[in-house]
Amino acid sequence: MRHFRWPLIGLLLGALSACGEEPASDSVRETGLAPDTIVSGYAFLTPETQSEQDDDFLNPANLWVDEGGKLFLSETGVSAACASCHGEGDMRLDGAATRYPTIDHASGELVNLEGRINLCRTRHQQADPLEYESEPLLSLTTYVASLSRGQAISTALSTDEQVFYEVGKTYFNTRRGQFNLSCRECHDLNWGKQLRGDTISQGHSNGFPAYRLEWQTLGSLHRRFRDCDAGIRAEPRTYGSADYLALELYLRVRAQGLPMETPAIRR
Amino acid sequence: MAAIRISAMKTAKAGEIIELKALIRHKMETGFRRGSRGEAIPRDIITHFVCLYNGEAVFEADFFPSVAANPFLIFYTRATESGTLEFRWTDQHGTVSSQTANISVES
């Protein structure tokens, strides 16, 4: 069903396909958004949804924060709870989410918050990794990300990260799918305009994991990516795939320090 | 047990009208949707909610398939005596989820 959600995209944006490729920028940090125009997806919500997000009691995503907080305190079989290492002192996780995705130095791989949590499970807790998009992983990720609420997303980019950043940027700017559209076509060049009943935002990651009214539940950023890819009738990548991790890194830098809103509510 | 969030005043004056809020995590699957292979997704909903004030029902609601996931209720009652407020949801299979809050009422 999802593949047919936006039947008019071809008509609405077809004209854009004729414009041809924009010249690629050679500056690493230069994204398709002018820094003084950066605005969170929050700005495109109705006042009712905004106040629902702002009200900690009303915001249903807090059910996942509560659940994640409980998991954080509970022991997983053989080993100590997350809180036994991260409960206090230098290892506290306030602000940690703002730096993800980033390179895991032990393996040299790019990991996002979900990946880091699973690494802690396997390396430090002798536990199995949690399945991507499973309720316990969503809850833990949302809880950890909520500890950074209000803090600016990091724009730092290490030399090791640059190659992944380029992969993400290329993914963002490459046209794909039956509609032959790139992320850029909607989120850099047409934000603020209507796509059927929806206003296109700048496609930032600062609210995720987020409670989406359309999903009637909370989901990860990669689930959102999969919906956008399916919307242009492109083959969605798998959860945690190399392409989506790189894309996530590109979005982290592209957000230019927007404050984290997790747990956000989105349409 | 489903995740629940309750908001109720801990203290109130006798006769005061108090606001109660209750949120429960539930998918409220309508039974009208189909999966990616065309198979019907079975209905799975909460059908009843009641708030008991020292055992007496002060607010009740029947839920139907069109109620959104993670249903949220705001309602009011009059503080009469100290005791407990129990928030109780029953799903279509008869499974009960509940949470209690204490209230102390000063005259």
PDB file of N, CA and C in Angstrom, chain B residues 6-104:
ATOM      1  N   ILE B   6      -0.631   8.292  34.207  1.00  0.00           N
ATOM      2  CA  ILE B   6      -1.767   8.862  34.914  1.00  0.00           C
ATOM      3  C   ILE B   6      -1.377  10.226  35.452  1.00  0.00           C
ATOM      4  N   SER B   7      -2.299  11.171  35.407  1.00  0.00           N
ATOM      5  CA  SER B   7      -2.055  12.445  36.058  1.00  0.00           C
ATOM      6  C   SER B   7      -3.253  12.777  36.955  1.00  0.00           C
ATOM      7  N   ALA B   8      -2.997  12.876  38.241  1.00  0.00           N
ATOM      8  CA  ALA B   8      -4.061  13.214  39.195  1.00  0.00           C
ATOM      9  C   ALA B   8      -3.437  13.980  40.347  1.00  0.00           C
ATOM     10  N   MET B   9      -4.178  14.948  40.904  1.00  0.00           N
ATOM     11  CA  MET B   9      -3.657  15.714  42.041  1.00  0.00           C
ATOM     12  C   MET B   9      -3.488  14.804  43.247  1.00  0.00           C
ATOM     13  N   LYS B  10      -2.449  15.048  44.044  1.00  0.00           N
ATOM     14  CA  LYS B  10      -2.243  14.231  45.241  1.00  0.00           C
ATOM     15  C   LYS B  10      -3.100  14.733  46.396  1.00  0.00           C
ATOM     16  N   THR B  11      -3.325  16.059  46.386  1.00  0.00           N
ATOM     17  CA  THR B  11      -4.175  16.621  47.439  1.00  0.00           C
ATOM     18  C   THR B  11      -5.217  17.539  46.804  1.00  0.00           C
ATOM     19  N   ALA B  12      -6.380  17.608  47.435  1.00  0.00           N
ATOM     20  CA  ALA B  12      -7.438  18.483  46.938  1.00  0.00           C
ATOM     21  C   ALA B  12      -8.306  18.892  48.110  1.00  0.00           C
ATOM     22  N   LYS B  13      -9.093  19.948  47.908  1.00  0.00           N
ATOM     23  CA  LYS B  13     -10.026  20.398  48.952  1.00  0.00           C
ATOM     24  C   LYS B  13     -11.360  19.691  48.730  1.00  0.00           C
ATOM     25  N   ALA B  14     -12.034  19.398  49.803  1.00  0.00           N
ATOM     26  CA  ALA B  14     -13.337  18.731  49.684  1.00  0.00           C
ATOM     27  C   ALA B  14     -14.260  19.575  48.812  1.00  0.00           C
ATOM     28  N   GLY B  15     -14.891  18.935  47.852  1.00  0.00           N
ATOM     29  CA  GLY B  15     -15.811  19.637  46.958  1.00  0.00           C
ATOM     30  C   GLY B  15     -15.168  20.190  45.704  1.00  0.00           C
ATOM     31  N   GLU B  16     -13.840  20.188  45.678  1.00  0.00           N
ATOM     32  CA  GLU B  16     -13.123  20.733  44.520  1.00  0.00           C
ATOM     33  C   GLU B  16     -13.274  19.827  43.295  1.00  0.00           C
ATOM     34  N   ILE B  17     -13.382  20.459  42.125  1.00  0.00           N
ATOM     35  CA  ILE B  17     -13.451  19.670  40.888  1.00  0.00           C
ATOM     36  C   ILE B  17     -12.020  19.385  40.436  1.00  0.00           C
ATOM     37  N   ILE B  18     -11.683  18.122  40.269  1.00  0.00           N
ATOM     38  CA  ILE B  18     -10.310  17.788  39.894  1.00  0.00           C
ATOM     39  C   ILE B  18     -10.246  17.196  38.487  1.00  0.00           C
ATOM     40  N   GLU B  19      -9.125  17.507  37.826  1.00  0.00           N
ATOM     41  CA  GLU B  19      -8.925  17.015  36.466  1.00  0.00           C
ATOM     42  C   GLU B  19      -8.093  15.733  36.526  1.00  0.00           C
ATOM     43  N   LEU B  20      -8.514  14.719  35.779  1.00  0.00           N
ATOM     44  CA  LEU B  20      -7.780  13.449  35.739  1.00  0.00           C
ATOM     45  C   LEU B  20      -7.397  13.164  34.296  1.00  0.00           C
ATOM     46  N   LYS B  21      -6.162  12.687  34.108  1.00  0.00           N
ATOM     47  CA  LYS B  21      -5.704  12.363  32.759  1.00  0.00           C
ATOM     48  C   LYS B  21      -5.183  10.940  32.745  1.00  0.00           C
ATOM     49  N   ALA B  22      -5.493  10.211  31.674  1.00  0.00           N
ATOM     50  CA  ALA B  22      -5.062   8.816  31.589  1.00  0.00           C
ATOM     51  C   ALA B  22      -4.678   8.467  30.158  1.00  0.00           C
ATOM     52  N   LEU B  23      -3.467   7.944  30.015  1.00  0.00           N
ATOM     53  CA  LEU B  23      -2.948   7.564  28.696  1.00  0.00           C
ATOM     54  C   LEU B  23      -2.470   6.126  28.788  1.00  0.00           C
ATOM     55  N   ILE B  24      -2.854   5.303  27.829  1.00  0.00           N
ATOM     56  CA  ILE B  24      -2.389   3.917  27.837  1.00  0.00           C
ATOM     57  C   ILE B  24      -1.832   3.559  26.473  1.00  0.00           C
ATOM     58  N   ARG B  25      -0.786   2.736  26.476  1.00  0.00           N
ATOM     59  CA  ARG B  25      -0.206   2.308  25.211  1.00  0.00           C
ATOM     60  C   ARG B  25      -0.991   1.106  24.690  1.00  0.00           C
ATOM     61  N   HIS B  26      -1.609   1.290  23.542  1.00  0.00           N
ATOM     62  CA  HIS B  26      -2.353   0.196  22.922  1.00  0.00           C
ATOM     63  C   HIS B  26      -2.484   0.470  21.432  1.00  0.00           C
ATOM     64  N   LYS B  27      -2.321  -0.547  20.598  1.00  0.00           N
ATOM     65  CA  LYS B  27      -2.337  -0.278  19.151  1.00  0.00           C
ATOM     66  C   LYS B  27      -3.727  -0.019  18.587  1.00  0.00           C
ATOM     67  N   MET B  28      -4.787  -0.423  19.288  1.00  0.00           N
ATOM     68  CA  MET B  28      -6.156  -0.190  18.815  1.00  0.00           C
ATOM     69  C   MET B  28      -6.315  -0.569  17.337  1.00  0.00           C
ATOM     70  N   GLU B  29      -5.936  -1.803  17.038  1.00  0.00           N
ATOM     71  CA  GLU B  29      -6.021  -2.293  15.651  1.00  0.00           C
ATOM     72  C   GLU B  29      -7.495  -2.448  15.273  1.00  0.00           C
ATOM     73  N   THR B  30      -7.912  -1.765  14.208  1.00  0.00           N
ATOM     74  CA  THR B  30      -9.348  -1.651  13.917  1.00  0.00           C
ATOM     75  C   THR B  30     -10.019  -2.943  13.460  1.00  0.00           C
ATOM     76  N   GLY B  31      -9.239  -3.821  12.794  1.00  0.00           N
ATOM     77  CA  GLY B  31      -9.854  -5.004  12.213  1.00  0.00           C
ATOM     78  C   GLY B  31     -10.294  -4.763  10.775  1.00  0.00           C
ATOM     79  N   PHE B  32     -10.153  -3.518  10.321  1.00  0.00           N
ATOM     80  CA  PHE B  32     -10.548  -3.200   8.939  1.00  0.00           C
ATOM     81  C   PHE B  32      -9.352  -3.156   7.994  1.00  0.00           C
ATOM     82  N   ARG B  33      -8.149  -3.235   8.554  1.00  0.00           N
ATOM     83  CA  ARG B  33      -6.971  -3.067   7.693  1.00  0.00           C
ATOM     84  C   ARG B  33      -6.489  -4.411   7.160  1.00  0.00           C
ATOM     85  N   ARG B  34      -5.729  -4.330   6.068  1.00  0.00           N
ATOM     86  CA  ARG B  34      -5.129  -5.528   5.500  1.00  0.00           C
ATOM     87  C   ARG B  34      -3.617  -5.390   5.479  1.00  0.00           C
ATOM     88  N   GLY B  35      -2.922  -6.504   5.605  1.00  0.00           N
ATOM     89  CA  GLY B  35      -1.468  -6.499   5.584  1.00  0.00           C
ATOM     90  C   GLY B  35      -0.945  -6.453   4.158  1.00  0.00           C
ATOM     91  N   SER B  36       0.385  -6.506   4.001  1.00  0.00           N
ATOM     92  CA  SER B  36       0.983  -6.344   2.676  1.00  0.00           C
ATOM     93  C   SER B  36       0.626  -7.501   1.741  1.00  0.00           C
ATOM     94  N   ARG B  37       0.196  -8.638   2.283  1.00  0.00           N
ATOM     95  CA  ARG B  37      -0.200  -9.755   1.420  1.00  0.00           C
ATOM     96  C   ARG B  37      -1.715  -9.851   1.281  1.00  0.00           C
ATOM     97  N   GLY B  38      -2.397  -8.828   1.715  1.00  0.00           N
ATOM     98  CA  GLY B  38      -3.848  -8.795   1.545  1.00  0.00           C
ATOM     99  C   GLY B  38      -4.616  -9.492   2.647  1.00  0.00           C
ATOM    100  N   GLU B  39      -3.890 -10.047   3.626  1.00  0.00           N
ATOM    101  CA  GLU B  39      -4.579 -10.770   4.694  1.00  0.00           C
ATOM    102  C   GLU B  39      -5.197  -9.782   5.692  1.00  0.00           C
ATOM    103  N   ALA B  40      -6.351 -10.135   6.215  1.00  0.00           N
ATOM    104  CA  ALA B  40      -7.000  -9.245   7.176  1.00  0.00           C
ATOM    105  C   ALA B  40      -6.195  -9.213   8.472  1.00  0.00           C
ATOM    106  N   ILE B  41      -5.968  -8.016   9.018  1.00  0.00           N
ATOM    107  CA  ILE B  41      -5.297  -7.903  10.318  1.00  0.00           C
ATOM    108  C   ILE B  41      -6.394  -7.935  11.378  1.00  0.00           C
ATOM    109  N   PRO B  42      -6.355  -8.937  12.278  1.00  0.00           N
ATOM    110  CA  PRO B  42      -7.465  -9.085  13.223  1.00  0.00           C
ATOM    111  C   PRO B  42      -7.627  -7.892  14.161  1.00  0.00           C
ATOM    112  N   ARG B  43      -8.872  -7.633  14.509  1.00  0.00           N
ATOM    113  CA  ARG B  43      -9.159  -6.541  15.434  1.00  0.00           C
ATOM    114  C   ARG B  43      -8.513  -6.821  16.796  1.00  0.00           C
ATOM    115  N   ASP B  44      -7.977  -5.767  17.407  1.00  0.00           N
ATOM    116  CA  ASP B  44      -7.410  -5.888  18.753  1.00  0.00           C
ATOM    117  C   ASP B  44      -7.564  -4.532  19.424  1.00  0.00           C
ATOM    118  N   ILE B  45      -8.631  -4.383  20.191  1.00  0.00           N
ATOM    119  CA  ILE B  45      -8.908  -3.068  20.781  1.00  0.00           C
ATOM    120  C   ILE B  45      -9.273  -3.176  22.266  1.00  0.00           C
ATOM    121  N   ILE B  46      -9.118  -2.034  22.936  1.00  0.00           N
ATOM    122  CA  ILE B  46      -9.650  -1.889  24.288  1.00  0.00           C
ATOM    123  C   ILE B  46     -11.135  -1.584  24.102  1.00  0.00           C
ATOM    124  N   THR B  47     -11.988  -2.185  24.916  1.00  0.00           N
ATOM    125  CA  THR B  47     -13.417  -1.927  24.727  1.00  0.00           C
ATOM    126  C   THR B  47     -14.033  -1.109  25.862  1.00  0.00           C
ATOM    127  N   HIS B  48     -13.329  -1.062  26.995  1.00  0.00           N
ATOM    128  CA  HIS B  48     -13.956  -0.376  28.119  1.00  0.00           C
ATOM    129  C   HIS B  48     -12.943   0.286  29.044  1.00  0.00           C
ATOM    130  N   PHE B  49     -13.298   1.457  29.531  1.00  0.00           N
ATOM    131  CA  PHE B  49     -12.481   2.145  30.533  1.00  0.00           C
ATOM    132  C   PHE B  49     -13.376   2.556  31.694  1.00  0.00           C
ATOM    133  N   VAL B  50     -12.869   2.425  32.880  1.00  0.00           N
ATOM    134  CA  VAL B  50     -13.617   2.944  34.026  1.00  0.00           C
ATOM    135  C   VAL B  50     -12.647   3.539  35.040  1.00  0.00           C
ATOM    136  N   CYS B  51     -13.063   4.617  35.684  1.00  0.00           N
ATOM    137  CA  CYS B  51     -12.288   5.189  36.783  1.00  0.00           C
ATOM    138  C   CYS B  51     -13.095   5.012  38.064  1.00  0.00           C
ATOM    139  N   LEU B  52     -12.503   4.316  39.027  1.00  0.00           N
ATOM    140  CA  LEU B  52     -13.192   4.026  40.288  1.00  0.00           C
ATOM    141  C   LEU B  52     -12.600   4.891  41.400  1.00  0.00           C
ATOM    142  N   TYR B  53     -13.477   5.620  42.092  1.00  0.00           N
ATOM    143  CA  TYR B  53     -13.047   6.478  43.197  1.00  0.00           C
ATOM    144  C   TYR B  53     -13.512   5.774  44.465  1.00  0.00           C
ATOM    145  N   ASN B  54     -12.567   5.228  45.214  1.00  0.00           N
ATOM    146  CA  ASN B  54     -12.890   4.372  46.367  1.00  0.00           C
ATOM    147  C   ASN B  54     -13.924   3.310  46.001  1.00  0.00           C
ATOM    148  N   GLY B  55     -13.706   2.715  44.818  1.00  0.00           N
ATOM    149  CA  GLY B  55     -14.553   1.605  44.399  1.00  0.00           C
ATOM    150  C   GLY B  55     -15.804   1.986  43.628  1.00  0.00           C
ATOM    151  N   GLU B  56     -16.096   3.281  43.596  1.00  0.00           N
ATOM    152  CA  GLU B  56     -17.315   3.710  42.908  1.00  0.00           C
ATOM    153  C   GLU B  56     -16.959   4.328  41.549  1.00  0.00           C
ATOM    154  N   ALA B  57     -17.687   3.900  40.501  1.00  0.00           N
ATOM    155  CA  ALA B  57     -17.385   4.415  39.166  1.00  0.00           C
ATOM    156  C   ALA B  57     -17.761   5.889  39.069  1.00  0.00           C
ATOM    157  N   VAL B  58     -16.759   6.735  38.710  1.00  0.00           N
ATOM    158  CA  VAL B  58     -17.063   8.156  38.536  1.00  0.00           C
ATOM    159  C   VAL B  58     -16.991   8.559  37.069  1.00  0.00           C
ATOM    160  N   PHE B  59     -16.381   7.702  36.248  1.00  0.00           N
ATOM    161  CA  PHE B  59     -16.298   7.978  34.806  1.00  0.00           C
ATOM    162  C   PHE B  59     -16.132   6.655  34.079  1.00  0.00           C
ATOM    163  N   GLU B  60     -16.913   6.468  33.012  1.00  0.00           N
ATOM    164  CA  GLU B  60     -16.815   5.234  32.227  1.00  0.00           C
ATOM    165  C   GLU B  60     -16.853   5.573  30.750  1.00  0.00           C
ATOM    166  N   ALA B  61     -16.209   4.745  29.943  1.00  0.00           N
ATOM    167  CA  ALA B  61     -16.271   4.975  28.493  1.00  0.00           C
ATOM    168  C   ALA B  61     -16.180   3.652  27.753  1.00  0.00           C
ATOM    169  N   ASP B  62     -16.968   3.522  26.686  1.00  0.00           N
ATOM    170  CA  ASP B  62     -16.832   2.374  25.788  1.00  0.00           C
ATOM    171  C   ASP B  62     -15.986   2.807  24.608  1.00  0.00           C
ATOM    172  N   PHE B  63     -15.045   1.959  24.199  1.00  0.00           N
ATOM    173  CA  PHE B  63     -14.178   2.268  23.060  1.00  0.00           C
ATOM    174  C   PHE B  63     -14.590   1.409  21.869  1.00  0.00           C
ATOM    175  N   PHE B  64     -14.466   1.976  20.682  1.00  0.00           N
ATOM    176  CA  PHE B  64     -14.828   1.277  19.450  1.00  0.00           C
ATOM    177  C   PHE B  64     -13.648   1.311  18.473  1.00  0.00           C
ATOM    178  N   PRO B  65     -13.769   0.604  17.325  1.00  0.00           N
ATOM    179  CA  PRO B  65     -12.603   0.493  16.431  1.00  0.00           C
ATOM    180  C   PRO B  65     -12.045   1.817  15.916  1.00  0.00           C
ATOM    181  N   SER B  66     -12.824   2.888  15.916  1.00  0.00           N
ATOM    182  CA  SER B  66     -12.293   4.129  15.348  1.00  0.00           C
ATOM    183  C   SER B  66     -11.489   4.953  16.344  1.00  0.00           C
ATOM    184  N   VAL B  67     -11.362   4.482  17.574  1.00  0.00           N
ATOM    185  CA  VAL B  67     -10.547   5.218  18.555  1.00  0.00           C
ATOM    186  C   VAL B  67      -9.069   5.033  18.200  1.00  0.00           C
ATOM    187  N   ALA B  68      -8.313   6.135  18.186  1.00  0.00           N
ATOM    188  CA  ALA B  68      -6.910   6.105  17.774  1.00  0.00           C
ATOM    189  C   ALA B  68      -6.057   5.261  18.716  1.00  0.00           C
ATOM    190  N   ALA B  69      -4.890   4.863  18.224  1.00  0.00           N
ATOM    191  CA  ALA B  69      -3.932   4.122  19.044  1.00  0.00           C
ATOM    192  C   ALA B  69      -3.532   4.965  20.261  1.00  0.00           C
ATOM    193  N   ASN B  70      -3.119   4.294  21.326  1.00  0.00           N
ATOM    194  CA  ASN B  70      -2.677   4.955  22.555  1.00  0.00           C
ATOM    195  C   ASN B  70      -3.703   5.967  23.056  1.00  0.00           C
ATOM    196  N   PRO B  71      -4.927   5.499  23.335  1.00  0.00           N
ATOM    197  CA  PRO B  71      -6.008   6.420  23.684  1.00  0.00           C
ATOM    198  C   PRO B  71      -5.711   7.241  24.943  1.00  0.00           C
ATOM    199  N   PHE B  72      -6.145   8.484  24.866  1.00  0.00           N
ATOM    200  CA  PHE B  72      -5.881   9.463  25.912  1.00  0.00           C
ATOM    201  C   PHE B  72      -7.212  10.063  26.373  1.00  0.00           C
ATOM    202  N   LEU B  73      -7.426  10.121  27.661  1.00  0.00           N
ATOM    203  CA  LEU B  73      -8.678  10.668  28.188  1.00  0.00           C
ATOM    204  C   LEU B  73      -8.383  11.767  29.203  1.00  0.00           C
ATOM    205  N   ILE B  74      -9.186  12.833  29.146  1.00  0.00           N
ATOM    206  CA  ILE B  74      -9.181  13.841  30.208  1.00  0.00           C
ATOM    207  C   ILE B  74     -10.613  13.915  30.727  1.00  0.00           C
ATOM    208  N   PHE B  75     -10.796  13.834  32.019  1.00  0.00           N
ATOM    209  CA  PHE B  75     -12.139  13.959  32.560  1.00  0.00           C
ATOM    210  C   PHE B  75     -12.056  14.550  33.968  1.00  0.00           C
ATOM    211  N   TYR B  76     -13.214  14.830  34.543  1.00  0.00           N
ATOM    212  CA  TYR B  76     -13.261  15.546  35.816  1.00  0.00           C
ATOM    213  C   TYR B  76     -14.125  14.808  36.825  1.00  0.00           C
ATOM    214  N   THR B  77     -13.812  15.008  38.092  1.00  0.00           N
ATOM    215  CA  THR B  77     -14.685  14.494  39.137  1.00  0.00           C
ATOM    216  C   THR B  77     -14.587  15.435  40.342  1.00  0.00           C
ATOM    217  N   ARG B  78     -15.472  15.234  41.293  1.00  0.00           N
ATOM    218  CA  ARG B  78     -15.450  16.091  42.473  1.00  0.00           C
ATOM    219  C   ARG B  78     -14.740  15.366  43.601  1.00  0.00           C
ATOM    220  N   ALA B  79     -13.758  16.017  44.224  1.00  0.00           N
ATOM    221  CA  ALA B  79     -13.037  15.409  45.351  1.00  0.00           C
ATOM    222  C   ALA B  79     -13.974  15.351  46.543  1.00  0.00           C
ATOM    223  N   THR B  80     -14.206  14.161  47.076  1.00  0.00           N
ATOM    224  CA  THR B  80     -15.127  14.043  48.208  1.00  0.00           C
ATOM    225  C   THR B  80     -14.423  13.542  49.460  1.00  0.00           C
ATOM    226  N   GLU B  81     -13.598  12.495  49.296  1.00  0.00           N
ATOM    227  CA  GLU B  81     -12.935  11.935  50.480  1.00  0.00           C
ATOM    228  C   GLU B  81     -11.573  11.380  50.078  1.00  0.00           C
ATOM    229  N   SER B  82     -10.690  11.230  51.047  1.00  0.00           N
ATOM    230  CA  SER B  82      -9.368  10.663  50.757  1.00  0.00           C
ATOM    231  C   SER B  82      -9.519   9.212  50.354  1.00  0.00           C
ATOM    232  N   GLY B  83      -8.573   8.732  49.553  1.00  0.00           N
ATOM    233  CA  GLY B  83      -8.646   7.331  49.148  1.00  0.00           C
ATOM    234  C   GLY B  83      -7.899   7.089  47.851  1.00  0.00           C
ATOM    235  N   THR B  84      -8.417   6.157  47.073  1.00  0.00           N
ATOM    236  CA  THR B  84      -7.718   5.802  45.844  1.00  0.00           C
ATOM    237  C   THR B  84      -8.591   6.014  44.615  1.00  0.00           C
ATOM    238  N   LEU B  85      -7.878   6.336  43.526  1.00  0.00           N
ATOM    239  CA  LEU B  85      -8.518   6.420  42.225  1.00  0.00           C
ATOM    240  C   LEU B  85      -7.923   5.285  41.410  1.00  0.00           C
ATOM    241  N   GLU B  86      -8.778   4.390  40.924  1.00  0.00           N
ATOM    242  CA  GLU B  86      -8.248   3.318  40.088  1.00  0.00           C
ATOM    243  C   GLU B  86      -8.671   3.554  38.649  1.00  0.00           C
ATOM    244  N   PHE B  87      -7.692   3.475  37.734  1.00  0.00           N
ATOM    245  CA  PHE B  87      -7.949   3.635  36.305  1.00  0.00           C
ATOM    246  C   PHE B  87      -7.842   2.247  35.697  1.00  0.00           C
ATOM    247  N   ARG B  88      -8.921   1.803  35.043  1.00  0.00           N
ATOM    248  CA  ARG B  88      -8.947   0.406  34.612  1.00  0.00           C
ATOM    249  C   ARG B  88      -9.432   0.268  33.159  1.00  0.00           C
ATOM    250  N   TRP B  89      -8.598  -0.370  32.360  1.00  0.00           N
ATOM    251  CA  TRP B  89      -8.952  -0.601  30.946  1.00  0.00           C
ATOM    252  C   TRP B  89      -9.184  -2.105  30.734  1.00  0.00           C
ATOM    253  N   THR B  90     -10.184  -2.454  29.951  1.00  0.00           N
ATOM    254  CA  THR B  90     -10.427  -3.862  29.641  1.00  0.00           C
ATOM    255  C   THR B  90     -10.429  -4.026  28.131  1.00  0.00           C
ATOM    256  N   ASP B  91      -9.654  -4.986  27.625  1.00  0.00           N
ATOM    257  CA  ASP B  91      -9.634  -5.173  26.170  1.00  0.00           C
ATOM    258  C   ASP B  91     -10.675  -6.208  25.750  1.00  0.00           C
ATOM    259  N   GLN B  92     -10.779  -6.426  24.433  1.00  0.00           N
ATOM    260  CA  GLN B  92     -11.831  -7.303  23.904  1.00  0.00           C
ATOM    261  C   GLN B  92     -11.696  -8.749  24.385  1.00  0.00           C
ATOM    262  N   HIS B  93     -10.496  -9.121  24.856  1.00  0.00           N
ATOM    263  CA  HIS B  93     -10.297 -10.481  25.353  1.00  0.00           C
ATOM    264  C   HIS B  93     -10.568 -10.573  26.852  1.00  0.00           C
ATOM    265  N   GLY B  94     -10.915  -9.453  27.462  1.00  0.00           N
ATOM    266  CA  GLY B  94     -11.188  -9.446  28.893  1.00  0.00           C
ATOM    267  C   GLY B  94      -9.957  -9.168  29.745  1.00  0.00           C
ATOM    268  N   THR B  95      -8.801  -8.913  29.096  1.00  0.00           N
ATOM    269  CA  THR B  95      -7.587  -8.620  29.859  1.00  0.00           C
ATOM    270  C   THR B  95      -7.676  -7.220  30.468  1.00  0.00           C
ATOM    271  N   VAL B  96      -7.363  -7.125  31.737  1.00  0.00           N
ATOM    272  CA  VAL B  96      -7.477  -5.848  32.440  1.00  0.00           C
ATOM    273  C   VAL B  96      -6.100  -5.251  32.710  1.00  0.00           C
ATOM    274  N   SER B  97      -5.939  -3.962  32.429  1.00  0.00           N
ATOM    275  CA  SER B  97      -4.728  -3.223  32.807  1.00  0.00           C
ATOM    276  C   SER B  97      -5.187  -2.119  33.738  1.00  0.00           C
ATOM    277  N   SER B  98      -4.477  -1.927  34.836  1.00  0.00           N
ATOM    278  CA  SER B  98      -4.948  -0.850  35.708  1.00  0.00           C
ATOM    279  C   SER B  98      -3.813  -0.215  36.480  1.00  0.00           C
ATOM    280  N   GLN B  99      -4.077   0.989  36.941  1.00  0.00           N
ATOM    281  CA  GLN B  99      -3.120   1.712  37.773  1.00  0.00           C
ATOM    282  C   GLN B  99      -3.893   2.541  38.788  1.00  0.00           C
ATOM    283  N   THR B 100      -3.290   2.710  39.952  1.00  0.00           N
ATOM    284  CA  THR B 100      -3.995   3.425  41.020  1.00  0.00           C
ATOM    285  C   THR B 100      -3.231   4.677  41.422  1.00  0.00           C
ATOM    286  N   ALA B 101      -3.954   5.691  41.853  1.00  0.00           N
ATOM    287  CA  ALA B 101      -3.338   6.901  42.383  1.00  0.00           C
ATOM    288  C   ALA B 101      -4.017   7.216  43.708  1.00  0.00           C
ATOM    289  N   ASN B 102      -3.240   7.728  44.661  1.00  0.00           N
ATOM    290  CA  ASN B 102      -3.825   8.089  45.946  1.00  0.00           C
ATOM    291  C   ASN B 102      -4.163   9.567  45.962  1.00  0.00           C
ATOM    292  N   ILE B 103      -5.241   9.881  46.631  1.00  0.00           N
ATOM    293  CA  ILE B 103      -5.613  11.287  46.765  1.00  0.00           C
ATOM    294  C   ILE B 103      -5.965  11.559  48.220  1.00  0.00           C
ATOM    295  N   SER B 104      -5.470  12.696  48.747  1.00  0.00           N
ATOM    296  CA  SER B 104      -5.886  13.023  50.107  1.00  0.00           C
ATOM    297  C   SER B 104      -6.698  14.314  50.061  1.00  0.00           C
TER     298      SER B 104
END
